[in-house]
Backbone as numpy.savetxt, mean C-alpha at the origin, in Angstrom:
# Nx Ny Nz CAx CAy CAz Cx Cy Cz
-27.09 7.20 -12.00 -26.63 8.25 -11.09 -25.61 9.11 -11.82
-25.79 10.43 -11.76 -24.88 11.34 -12.45 -24.09 12.16 -11.44
-22.88 12.53 -11.83 -21.99 13.29 -10.96 -21.35 14.42 -11.76
-21.00 15.49 -11.07 -20.24 16.57 -11.68 -18.77 16.28 -11.43
-18.08 15.82 -12.46 -16.71 15.36 -12.31 -15.76 16.30 -13.06
-15.68 17.52 -12.59 -14.81 18.51 -13.19 -13.46 18.52 -12.49
-12.47 19.15 -13.14 -11.12 19.17 -12.58 -11.07 19.83 -11.21
-11.91 20.84 -10.99 -11.87 21.52 -9.70 -12.44 20.66 -8.57
-13.13 19.58 -8.93 -13.66 18.66 -7.91 -12.75 17.46 -7.67
-11.71 17.32 -8.49 -10.78 16.21 -8.31 -9.86 16.52 -7.13
-9.82 15.61 -6.16 -8.98 15.83 -4.97 -7.85 14.81 -4.86
-7.81 13.87 -5.80 -6.74 12.88 -5.79 -6.65 12.18 -7.14
-5.44 11.77 -7.48 -5.23 11.08 -8.76 -4.07 10.12 -8.61
-4.27 8.88 -9.06 -3.23 7.88 -9.02 -3.18 7.10 -10.31
-2.36 6.06 -10.33 -2.23 5.25 -11.54 -3.50 4.49 -11.87
-4.30 4.18 -10.85 -5.45 3.29 -11.08 -6.80 3.97 -10.86
-6.83 5.17 -10.26 -8.11 5.79 -9.96 -7.96 7.29 -9.78
-9.08 7.98 -9.92 -9.19 9.40 -9.60 -10.23 9.54 -8.50
-10.06 10.52 -7.63 -10.99 10.74 -6.52 -11.62 12.12 -6.66
-12.94 12.17 -6.64 -13.68 13.42 -6.80 -14.53 13.69 -5.56
-14.57 14.96 -5.16 -15.48 15.40 -4.11 -16.86 15.58 -4.75
-17.85 14.81 -4.30 -19.19 14.88 -4.90 -20.20 15.55 -3.97
-19.69 16.21 -2.91 -20.58 16.92 -2.00 -21.15 16.02 -0.92
-21.83 16.63 0.04 -22.43 15.90 1.17 -21.39 15.09 1.94
-20.16 15.61 1.98 -19.07 14.96 2.70 -18.78 13.55 2.16
-18.95 13.40 0.85 -18.67 12.11 0.21 -17.75 12.31 -0.98
-17.06 11.23 -1.33 -16.17 11.24 -2.50 -16.50 10.05 -3.39
-16.13 10.19 -4.64 -16.24 9.09 -5.59 -14.83 8.68 -5.99
-14.48 7.44 -5.69 -13.22 6.88 -6.18 -13.54 6.21 -7.50
-13.08 6.83 -8.59 -13.42 6.38 -9.94 -12.23 5.66 -10.56
-12.39 4.37 -10.78 -11.29 3.55 -11.29 -11.07 3.82 -12.78
-9.81 3.84 -13.17 -9.48 4.03 -14.57 -9.88 2.79 -15.37
-10.27 3.00 -16.60 -10.67 1.90 -17.47 -9.52 0.91 -17.63
-9.81 -0.35 -17.36 -8.80 -1.40 -17.51 -7.86 -1.56 -16.34
-7.96 -0.69 -15.33 -7.03 -0.79 -14.19 -7.28 -2.06 -13.40
-8.54 -2.41 -13.21 -8.90 -3.60 -12.44 -10.09 -4.28 -13.09
-10.26 -5.55 -12.76 -11.46 -6.27 -13.20 -12.64 -5.84 -12.34
-13.84 -6.15 -12.81 -15.03 -5.82 -12.02 -14.98 -6.53 -10.67
-14.49 -7.75 -10.67 -14.39 -8.51 -9.43 -13.46 -7.85 -8.43
-12.35 -7.31 -8.91 -11.40 -6.66 -8.02 -11.99 -5.39 -7.42
-12.73 -4.64 -8.22 -13.35 -3.41 -7.70 -14.44 -3.75 -6.68
-15.20 -4.79 -6.96 -16.21 -5.21 -5.99 -15.56 -5.73 -4.71
-14.38 -6.34 -4.84 -13.67 -6.82 -3.65 -13.25 -5.65 -2.77
-12.80 -4.54 -3.36 -12.45 -3.38 -2.54 -13.66 -2.90 -1.75
-14.82 -2.85 -2.40 -16.04 -2.42 -1.71 -16.36 -3.35 -0.54
-16.31 -4.65 -0.76 -16.58 -5.61 0.30 -15.54 -5.54 1.41
-14.27 -5.32 1.05 -13.22 -5.18 2.05 -13.47 -3.97 2.95
-13.94 -2.88 2.34 -14.21 -1.68 3.12 -15.34 -1.94 4.13
-16.35 -2.68 3.71 -17.44 -3.02 4.63 -16.94 -3.90 5.78
-16.10 -4.89 5.44 -15.55 -5.77 6.47 -14.69 -5.01 7.46
-13.86 -4.10 6.96 -12.97 -3.33 7.83 -13.77 -2.43 8.76
-14.82 -1.83 8.24 -15.66 -0.97 9.08 -16.33 -1.80 10.19
-16.84 -2.97 9.84 -17.49 -3.82 10.84 -16.51 -4.29 11.90
-15.23 -4.40 11.52 -14.20 -4.82 12.48 -13.77 -3.68 13.39
-14.32 -2.49 13.17 -14.02 -1.36 14.03 -12.80 -0.57 13.63
-12.26 -0.84 12.44 -11.08 -0.10 11.99 -11.49 1.31 11.52
-10.57 2.28 11.64 -10.89 3.66 11.26 -10.78 3.87 9.76
-11.81 3.45 9.05 -11.83 3.56 7.59 -13.05 4.38 7.16
-12.97 5.09 6.03 -14.14 5.80 5.53 -15.26 4.82 5.19
-16.48 5.18 5.52 -17.62 4.31 5.23 -17.83 4.21 3.73
-17.98 2.98 3.23 -18.28 2.73 1.82 -19.80 2.63 1.65
-20.34 3.40 0.72 -21.80 3.45 0.56 -22.31 2.59 -0.59
-21.66 2.67 -1.73 -22.15 1.89 -2.87 -21.07 1.84 -3.95
-21.21 0.83 -4.80 -20.36 0.72 -5.99 -21.24 1.07 -7.18
-20.78 1.98 -8.03 -21.66 2.55 -9.05 -20.98 2.58 -10.42
-21.77 2.40 -11.49 -21.24 2.61 -12.84 -21.25 4.11 -13.16
-20.19 4.57 -13.81 -20.12 5.97 -14.26 -19.67 5.94 -15.71
-20.64 6.00 -16.62 -20.31 5.80 -18.02 -19.78 4.39 -18.20
-18.59 4.27 -18.80 -17.98 2.95 -19.00 -17.03 2.59 -17.87
-17.00 3.41 -16.83 -16.10 3.17 -15.70 -16.91 2.77 -14.47
-16.19 2.38 -13.42 -16.82 1.97 -12.17 -16.20 2.76 -11.03
-17.03 3.12 -10.05 -16.53 3.86 -8.90 -17.15 3.37 -7.60
-16.56 3.80 -6.50 -17.10 3.51 -5.17 -17.32 4.84 -4.46
-18.49 4.99 -3.87 -18.79 6.20 -3.08 -18.42 5.94 -1.63
-17.56 6.79 -1.11 -17.11 6.72 0.28 -17.45 8.01 1.02
-17.52 7.92 2.33 -17.45 9.15 3.12 -16.09 9.77 2.88
-16.03 11.09 2.92 -14.77 11.79 2.73 -13.95 11.70 4.01
-12.76 11.11 3.93 -11.89 10.99 5.10 -11.35 12.37 5.44
-11.44 12.80 6.70 -10.94 14.12 7.07 -9.42 14.13 7.20
-8.85 15.31 7.15 -7.43 15.46 7.42 -6.56 15.39 6.19
-5.26 15.24 6.43 -4.25 15.15 5.38 -3.48 13.85 5.56
-2.84 13.39 4.48 -2.06 12.17 4.61 -0.82 12.44 5.48
-0.32 11.38 6.11 0.89 11.52 6.91 2.06 11.97 6.04
2.07 11.55 4.79 3.13 11.97 3.87 3.09 13.49 3.68
1.91 14.02 3.43 1.77 15.47 3.26 2.19 16.21 4.52
1.83 15.67 5.67 2.15 16.33 6.93 3.65 16.32 7.22
4.33 15.22 6.86 5.78 15.17 7.04 6.46 16.19 6.14
6.05 16.26 4.88 6.64 17.24 3.97 6.36 18.67 4.43
5.17 18.88 4.98 4.78 20.22 5.40 5.52 20.66 6.65
5.69 19.74 7.61 6.23 20.11 8.92 7.67 19.68 9.15
8.12 18.66 8.41 9.44 18.09 8.66 9.50 17.21 9.89
8.36 16.96 10.52 8.30 16.19 11.77 8.12 14.71 11.46
9.23 14.04 11.20 9.18 12.63 10.83 8.74 11.76 12.00
9.26 12.04 13.19 9.00 11.16 14.33 7.52 11.12 14.70
6.89 12.28 14.82 5.48 12.31 15.24 4.61 11.48 14.30
4.80 11.65 13.00 3.89 10.99 12.06 4.28 9.54 11.79
5.54 9.19 12.01 5.91 7.78 11.93 5.35 7.02 13.13
5.32 7.64 14.29 4.71 7.01 15.46 3.23 6.75 15.22
2.55 7.67 14.56 1.13 7.47 14.25 0.96 6.33 13.24
1.84 6.29 12.25 1.79 5.20 11.27 1.95 3.86 11.96
2.96 3.73 12.82 3.22 2.45 13.49 2.09 2.06 14.42
1.52 3.02 15.13 0.43 2.71 16.06 -0.78 2.15 15.31
-1.12 2.74 14.18 -2.25 2.24 13.40 -1.92 0.87 12.79
-0.68 0.68 12.38 -0.31 -0.60 11.78 -0.39 -1.73 12.81
0.05 -1.47 14.03 -0.03 -2.49 15.08 -1.49 -2.84 15.36
-2.36 -1.86 15.36 -3.79 -2.08 15.54 -4.32 -2.99 14.43
-3.99 -2.64 13.19 -4.46 -3.41 12.05 -4.00 -4.86 12.13
-2.73 -5.08 12.43 -2.16 -6.42 12.42 -2.70 -7.30 13.55
-3.30 -6.69 14.56 -3.91 -7.46 15.65 -5.35 -7.88 15.34
-5.87 -7.42 14.19 -7.23 -7.77 13.78 -7.19 -9.06 12.96
-8.22 -9.87 13.09 -8.34 -11.08 12.28 -9.64 -11.03 11.49
-9.53 -11.18 10.18 -10.70 -11.26 9.30 -10.55 -12.53 8.45
-11.06 -13.65 8.94 -10.84 -14.94 8.26 -11.34 -15.00 6.83
-12.32 -14.13 6.46 -12.92 -14.25 5.14 -12.12 -13.58 4.03
-11.09 -12.78 4.37 -10.33 -12.12 3.31 -9.34 -13.10 2.69
-8.80 -12.74 1.54 -7.92 -13.63 0.79 -6.61 -13.87 1.53
-5.91 -14.92 1.16 -4.60 -15.24 1.71 -3.54 -14.34 1.10
-2.67 -13.75 1.93 -1.57 -12.92 1.42 -0.64 -13.74 0.54
-0.29 -14.94 0.98 0.65 -15.75 0.21 0.06 -16.10 -1.16
-1.22 -16.38 -1.21 -1.85 -16.67 -2.49 -1.80 -15.44 -3.40
-2.09 -14.27 -2.83 -2.04 -13.04 -3.62 -0.64 -12.72 -4.11
0.37 -13.01 -3.30 1.75 -12.71 -3.67 2.27 -13.62 -4.79
1.56 -14.67 -5.08 1.99 -15.53 -6.19 1.80 -14.86 -7.55
1.29 -13.61 -7.53 1.24 -12.83 -8.78 2.65 -12.65 -9.36
3.66 -12.88 -8.53 5.05 -12.82 -9.00 5.25 -13.73 -10.21
4.55 -14.89 -10.22 4.77 -15.85 -11.30 4.19 -15.36 -12.62
3.37 -14.29 -12.58 2.77 -13.79 -13.82 3.62 -12.70 -14.48
4.62 -12.20 -13.78 5.43 -11.13 -14.35 6.48 -11.68 -15.30
6.83 -10.89 -16.31 7.88 -11.27 -17.26 9.17 -10.53 -16.95
9.25 -9.89 -15.78 10.41 -9.06 -15.46 11.51 -9.83 -14.74
11.28 -11.13 -14.49 12.31 -11.98 -13.91 12.61 -13.12 -14.88
13.86 -13.54 -14.97 14.14 -14.77 -15.72 13.46 -15.94 -15.02
13.22 -17.02 -15.77 12.48 -18.15 -15.22 13.12 -18.70 -13.95
14.45 -18.81 -13.94 15.12 -19.36 -12.77 14.93 -18.46 -11.56
15.02 -17.16 -11.78 14.81 -16.23 -10.68 13.38 -16.28 -10.16
12.43 -16.38 -11.07 11.02 -16.44 -10.68 10.74 -17.71 -9.86
11.29 -18.82 -10.29 11.08 -20.08 -9.58 11.64 -20.01 -8.16
12.79 -19.37 -8.01 13.39 -19.29 -6.69 12.68 -18.28 -5.79
12.14 -17.24 -6.38 11.31 -16.31 -5.61 10.08 -17.04 -5.06
9.44 -17.83 -5.90 8.25 -18.57 -5.46 8.61 -19.62 -4.42
9.77 -20.23 -4.55 10.22 -21.19 -3.54 10.44 -20.49 -2.21
11.03 -19.29 -2.26 11.22 -18.52 -1.03 9.87 -18.17 -0.42
8.94 -17.69 -1.24 7.61 -17.34 -0.75 6.95 -18.53 -0.07
7.00 -19.69 -0.70 6.36 -20.88 -0.14 7.00 -21.31 1.18
8.28 -20.98 1.36 8.99 -21.40 2.57 8.69 -20.52 3.79
8.14 -19.34 3.55 7.91 -18.40 4.66 6.66 -18.80 5.44
6.68 -18.59 6.75 5.53 -18.98 7.58 4.30 -18.15 7.28
3.15 -18.76 7.43 1.88 -18.08 7.22 1.37 -17.54 8.55
0.23 -16.91 8.54 -0.36 -16.39 9.76 -1.77 -15.92 9.49
-2.41 -15.26 10.48 -3.78 -14.79 10.27 -3.95 -13.32 10.63
-2.83 -12.57 10.63 -2.94 -11.12 10.86 -3.60 -10.46 9.66
-4.35 -9.40 9.91 -4.93 -8.62 8.82 -3.85 -7.70 8.26
-3.51 -7.91 7.00 -2.47 -7.12 6.32 -3.13 -6.21 5.28
-2.54 -5.06 5.08 -3.09 -4.08 4.14 -2.50 -4.26 2.75
-1.23 -4.60 2.66 -0.47 -4.84 1.43 -0.09 -3.55 0.71
-0.47 -2.39 1.24 -0.02 -1.12 0.67 -0.03 -0.05 1.77
0.45 -0.45 2.95 0.36 0.40 4.13 1.55 1.35 4.15
1.29 2.61 3.80 2.37 3.60 3.76 1.82 4.97 4.15
2.72 5.95 4.22 2.36 7.28 4.72 1.30 7.96 3.85
1.20 7.59 2.59 0.21 8.20 1.71 -1.18 7.60 1.83
-1.30 6.47 2.53 -2.60 5.83 2.68 -3.15 5.94 4.10
-2.53 6.79 4.92 -3.02 7.06 6.27 -3.21 8.56 6.42
-4.38 8.96 6.90 -4.69 10.37 7.10 -4.80 10.69 8.59
-4.52 11.93 8.93 -4.60 12.42 10.31 -5.37 13.73 10.31
-6.39 13.80 11.17 -7.21 15.02 11.22 -6.98 15.84 12.48
-5.91 15.51 13.22 -5.64 16.21 14.47 -6.16 15.48 15.68
-7.03 14.47 15.43 -7.60 13.68 16.52 -7.34 12.19 16.35
-7.47 11.71 15.11 -7.27 10.29 14.88 -6.80 10.03 13.47
-6.31 8.81 13.25 -5.86 8.39 11.93 -6.99 7.66 11.21
-6.91 7.69 9.88 -7.86 6.98 9.02 -7.06 6.22 7.96
-7.53 5.02 7.63 -6.85 4.18 6.65 -7.69 4.09 5.38
-7.03 4.24 4.23 -7.73 4.17 2.95 -7.07 3.13 2.04
-7.72 2.87 0.91 -7.20 2.00 -0.16 -7.14 0.54 0.31
-8.28 -0.11 0.34 -8.40 -1.42 0.97 -8.54 -2.58 -0.02
-8.23 -2.37 -1.28 -8.46 -3.42 -2.26 -7.69 -4.70 -1.96
-6.47 -4.57 -1.46 -5.60 -5.74 -1.35 -5.44 -6.27 0.07
-6.33 -5.91 0.99 -6.19 -6.45 2.34 -6.27 -7.98 2.29
-5.50 -8.61 3.17 -5.39 -10.06 3.14 -5.00 -10.55 4.53
-5.03 -11.87 4.72 -4.61 -12.45 6.00 -3.31 -13.21 5.79
-2.39 -13.04 6.76 -1.11 -13.72 6.62 -0.15 -13.36 7.74
1.10 -13.71 7.55 2.14 -13.40 8.51 2.33 -11.88 8.57
2.33 -11.31 9.77 2.45 -9.87 9.91 3.74 -9.34 9.28
4.78 -10.18 9.19 6.03 -9.72 8.62 5.93 -9.41 7.12
4.96 -10.01 6.42 4.74 -9.63 5.04 4.39 -8.15 4.95
3.48 -7.69 5.82 3.03 -6.30 5.77 4.07 -5.35 6.33
4.77 -5.76 7.40 5.82 -4.91 7.97 6.93 -4.71 6.94
7.33 -5.78 6.27 8.39 -5.67 5.26 7.93 -4.81 4.08
6.69 -4.96 3.68 6.15 -4.15 2.58 6.19 -2.66 2.96
5.78 -2.33 4.18 5.80 -0.94 4.62 7.23 -0.41 4.72
8.13 -1.23 5.24 9.53 -0.82 5.33 10.09 -0.55 3.93
9.80 -1.44 2.99 10.26 -1.26 1.62 9.71 0.04 1.03
8.41 0.30 1.21 7.79 1.49 0.66 8.30 2.76 1.34
8.78 2.63 2.56 9.35 3.77 3.28 10.77 4.07 2.81
11.57 3.04 2.62 12.99 3.21 2.29 13.26 3.46 0.82
12.45 2.88 -0.04 12.84 2.79 -1.44 12.44 3.95 -2.34
11.21 4.51 -2.23 10.75 5.46 -3.25 11.68 6.67 -3.41
11.72 7.18 -4.64 12.43 8.42 -4.91 11.58 9.59 -4.43
12.21 10.71 -4.17 11.48 11.90 -3.72 10.58 12.40 -4.85
9.29 12.64 -4.55 8.40 13.21 -5.56 8.89 14.60 -5.97
8.51 15.01 -7.17 8.86 16.36 -7.63 8.01 17.39 -6.89
8.52 18.60 -6.83 7.77 19.75 -6.31 7.21 19.53 -4.91
8.06 19.05 -4.00 7.64 18.91 -2.62 8.57 19.73 -1.73
8.05 20.20 -0.58 8.94 20.87 0.35 9.94 19.87 0.94
11.08 20.35 1.35 12.10 19.51 1.99 12.61 18.39 1.09
12.55 18.57 -0.25 12.94 17.49 -1.14 14.41 17.11 -0.97
15.25 18.11 -0.68 16.67 17.84 -0.54 16.98 16.98 0.68
16.05 16.93 1.64 16.25 16.14 2.86 15.52 14.80 2.82
15.00 14.44 1.64 14.12 13.27 1.55 14.80 11.98 1.99
16.04 11.76 1.54 16.74 10.52 1.88 16.96 10.40 3.39
17.31 11.51 4.03 17.49 11.49 5.48 16.18 11.22 6.20
15.10 11.80 5.68 13.78 11.59 6.28 13.36 10.12 6.13
13.65 9.53 4.97 13.35 8.12 4.76 14.08 7.24 5.78
15.37 7.50 5.94 16.17 6.69 6.86 15.66 6.80 8.28
15.35 8.02 8.71 14.85 8.22 10.07 13.49 7.54 10.24
12.61 7.70 9.26 11.29 7.08 9.34 11.40 5.56 9.44
12.30 4.97 8.66 12.48 3.51 8.68 12.97 3.05 10.05
13.91 3.79 10.63 14.45 3.41 11.94 13.36 3.48 13.02
12.60 4.56 13.00 11.53 4.71 14.01 10.47 3.63 13.82
10.10 3.39 12.57 9.06 2.39 12.28 9.48 1.01 12.75
10.71 0.59 12.43 11.19 -0.72 12.86 11.21 -0.83 14.38
11.67 0.22 15.04 11.72 0.22 16.50 10.32 0.06 17.09
9.38 0.81 16.58 8.02 0.78 17.13 7.32 -0.55 16.84
7.64 -1.17 15.71 7.01 -2.44 15.35 7.69 -3.61 16.04
8.82 -3.36 16.71 9.55 -4.44 17.37 10.08 -5.47 16.38
10.44 -5.00 15.19 10.88 -5.90 14.12 12.38 -5.80 13.93
13.02 -6.94 13.71 14.46 -6.99 13.44 14.68 -7.10 11.93
15.56 -6.25 11.42 15.78 -6.23 9.98 16.23 -7.59 9.44
17.09 -8.30 10.17 17.56 -9.60 9.70 16.40 -10.58 9.53
15.46 -10.55 10.46 14.31 -11.46 10.37 13.40 -11.08 9.20
13.42 -9.81 8.83 12.56 -9.34 7.74 13.18 -9.55 6.36
14.47 -9.90 6.32 15.19 -9.94 5.05 14.48 -10.77 3.97
14.07 -12.01 4.23 13.39 -12.76 3.16 12.05 -12.14 2.78
11.36 -11.53 3.75 10.09 -10.86 3.45 10.33 -9.61 2.61
11.47 -8.93 2.83 11.81 -7.75 2.03 12.06 -8.12 0.57
12.67 -9.28 0.35 12.88 -9.74 -1.02 11.54 -9.92 -1.72
10.60 -10.54 -1.03 9.27 -10.73 -1.62 8.57 -9.39 -1.82
8.73 -8.47 -0.87 8.10 -7.15 -0.98 8.61 -6.41 -2.21
9.92 -6.47 -2.46 10.48 -5.81 -3.63 9.99 -6.46 -4.92
9.97 -7.78 -4.94 9.49 -8.50 -6.13 8.03 -8.20 -6.39
7.23 -8.12 -5.33 5.81 -7.80 -5.49 5.63 -6.39 -6.05
6.47 -5.45 -5.61 6.37 -4.08 -6.12 6.72 -4.01 -7.60
7.68 -4.81 -8.01 8.08 -4.81 -9.42 6.94 -5.25 -10.32
6.10 -6.17 -9.86 5.00 -6.65 -10.69 3.97 -5.56 -10.96
3.94 -4.52 -10.09 2.94 -3.46 -10.27 3.42 -2.28 -11.09
4.69 -2.28 -11.50 5.21 -1.17 -12.28 4.80 -1.29 -13.74
4.52 -0.15 -14.36 4.09 -0.14 -15.75 5.29 -0.11 -16.69
5.04 -0.38 -17.97 6.11 -0.46 -18.96 6.88 0.85 -19.09
6.20 2.00 -18.85 6.88 3.29 -19.00 7.62 3.71 -17.73
7.72 2.81 -16.75 8.43 3.11 -15.52 9.76 2.34 -15.48
10.50 2.47 -16.58 11.74 1.69 -16.74 12.76 2.02 -15.65
12.88 3.30 -15.30 13.86 3.68 -14.28 13.51 3.05 -12.94
12.24 3.09 -12.60 11.80 2.50 -11.33 12.00 0.98 -11.34
11.78 0.36 -12.49 12.01 -1.08 -12.61 13.47 -1.42 -12.34
14.37 -0.66 -12.95 15.80 -0.94 -12.79 16.24 -0.69 -11.35
15.71 0.35 -10.71 16.06 0.62 -9.32 15.57 -0.50 -8.40
14.40 -1.05 -8.73 13.87 -2.15 -7.93 14.75 -3.39 -8.09
15.18 -3.67 -9.32 16.08 -4.81 -9.55 17.40 -4.61 -8.82
17.91 -3.38 -8.82 19.14 -3.10 -8.08 18.94 -3.35 -6.59
17.79 -2.96 -6.08 17.46 -3.19 -4.67 17.47 -4.69 -4.37
16.85 -5.47 -5.25 16.82 -6.92 -5.06 18.23 -7.51 -5.07
19.05 -7.04 -6.00 20.41 -7.56 -6.09 21.25 -7.21 -4.86
20.86 -6.12 -4.17 21.65 -5.67 -3.03 21.33 -6.44 -1.74
20.24 -7.20 -1.74 19.81 -7.86 -0.51 20.61 -9.13 -0.26
20.70 -9.49 1.01 21.22 -10.81 1.36 20.28 -11.81 0.71
20.84 -12.84 0.14 20.04 -13.69 -0.72 20.06 -15.16 -0.29
19.16 -15.54 0.60 19.20 -16.88 1.16 18.92 -18.00 0.17
18.34 -17.69 -0.97 18.06 -18.77 -1.94 18.81 -18.53 -3.26
19.76 -17.60 -3.25 20.56 -17.32 -4.44 19.67 -17.06 -5.66
18.77 -16.13 -5.49 17.86 -15.77 -6.58 18.64 -15.21 -7.77
18.30 -15.65 -8.94 18.94 -15.15 -10.15 18.08 -14.02 -10.70
18.58 -12.81 -10.60 17.84 -11.64 -11.08 18.66 -10.95 -12.16
């Protein structure tokens, strides 16, 4: 199968994949070489099928295809703009945070027994070299001590992975969905809402920190979550984020470590 993959057809680009409009209301999510194993890419395809069968608002996945030496997945094109783009465009934090929380509550009420365990996936912490051995051991001890569950978690649920077309929301990027305690996913979303630096060249950049704070407050309120109860889950969320940073993201690594050091520390983690 051949595709016209020119720059003018690229509609998205991230650390692990590029997204191209291939016509007929479909897109090709083309994974970067070496970003994931073949098994991980096939898992995203299967996760998308499972989520669609569960009735979740996700783009339909059609096929997984080789493209030269790379691999891609053909999806229906999700309509609308991301909630992140809409917040930057309108400045309306409350409206779009309410939409984020409503979709997250829907997701967490779904059960998909066949997906991987969140706690098992989070043990990727032990593979990182960014923590001293003592700190890594205590992080894993904390992880093992936290209660499990069977809520469907996304593991990357944030404003950039939810789209709104004026009628409904759509959820994308399903590679890491898993089953577990809902607080793992709520803490991960809270961390991703509070922590990131403002992207370059965006509207309202000078107000980004205030927007983050307001979004976090609204999100916690709508999810019925107490920050104190989320504290140990937030530690794991930050540690999990650090494992995904690349070697050239030294500033982000240091900011993440500072975040970890700033948290209440029930197991006296050495970082």
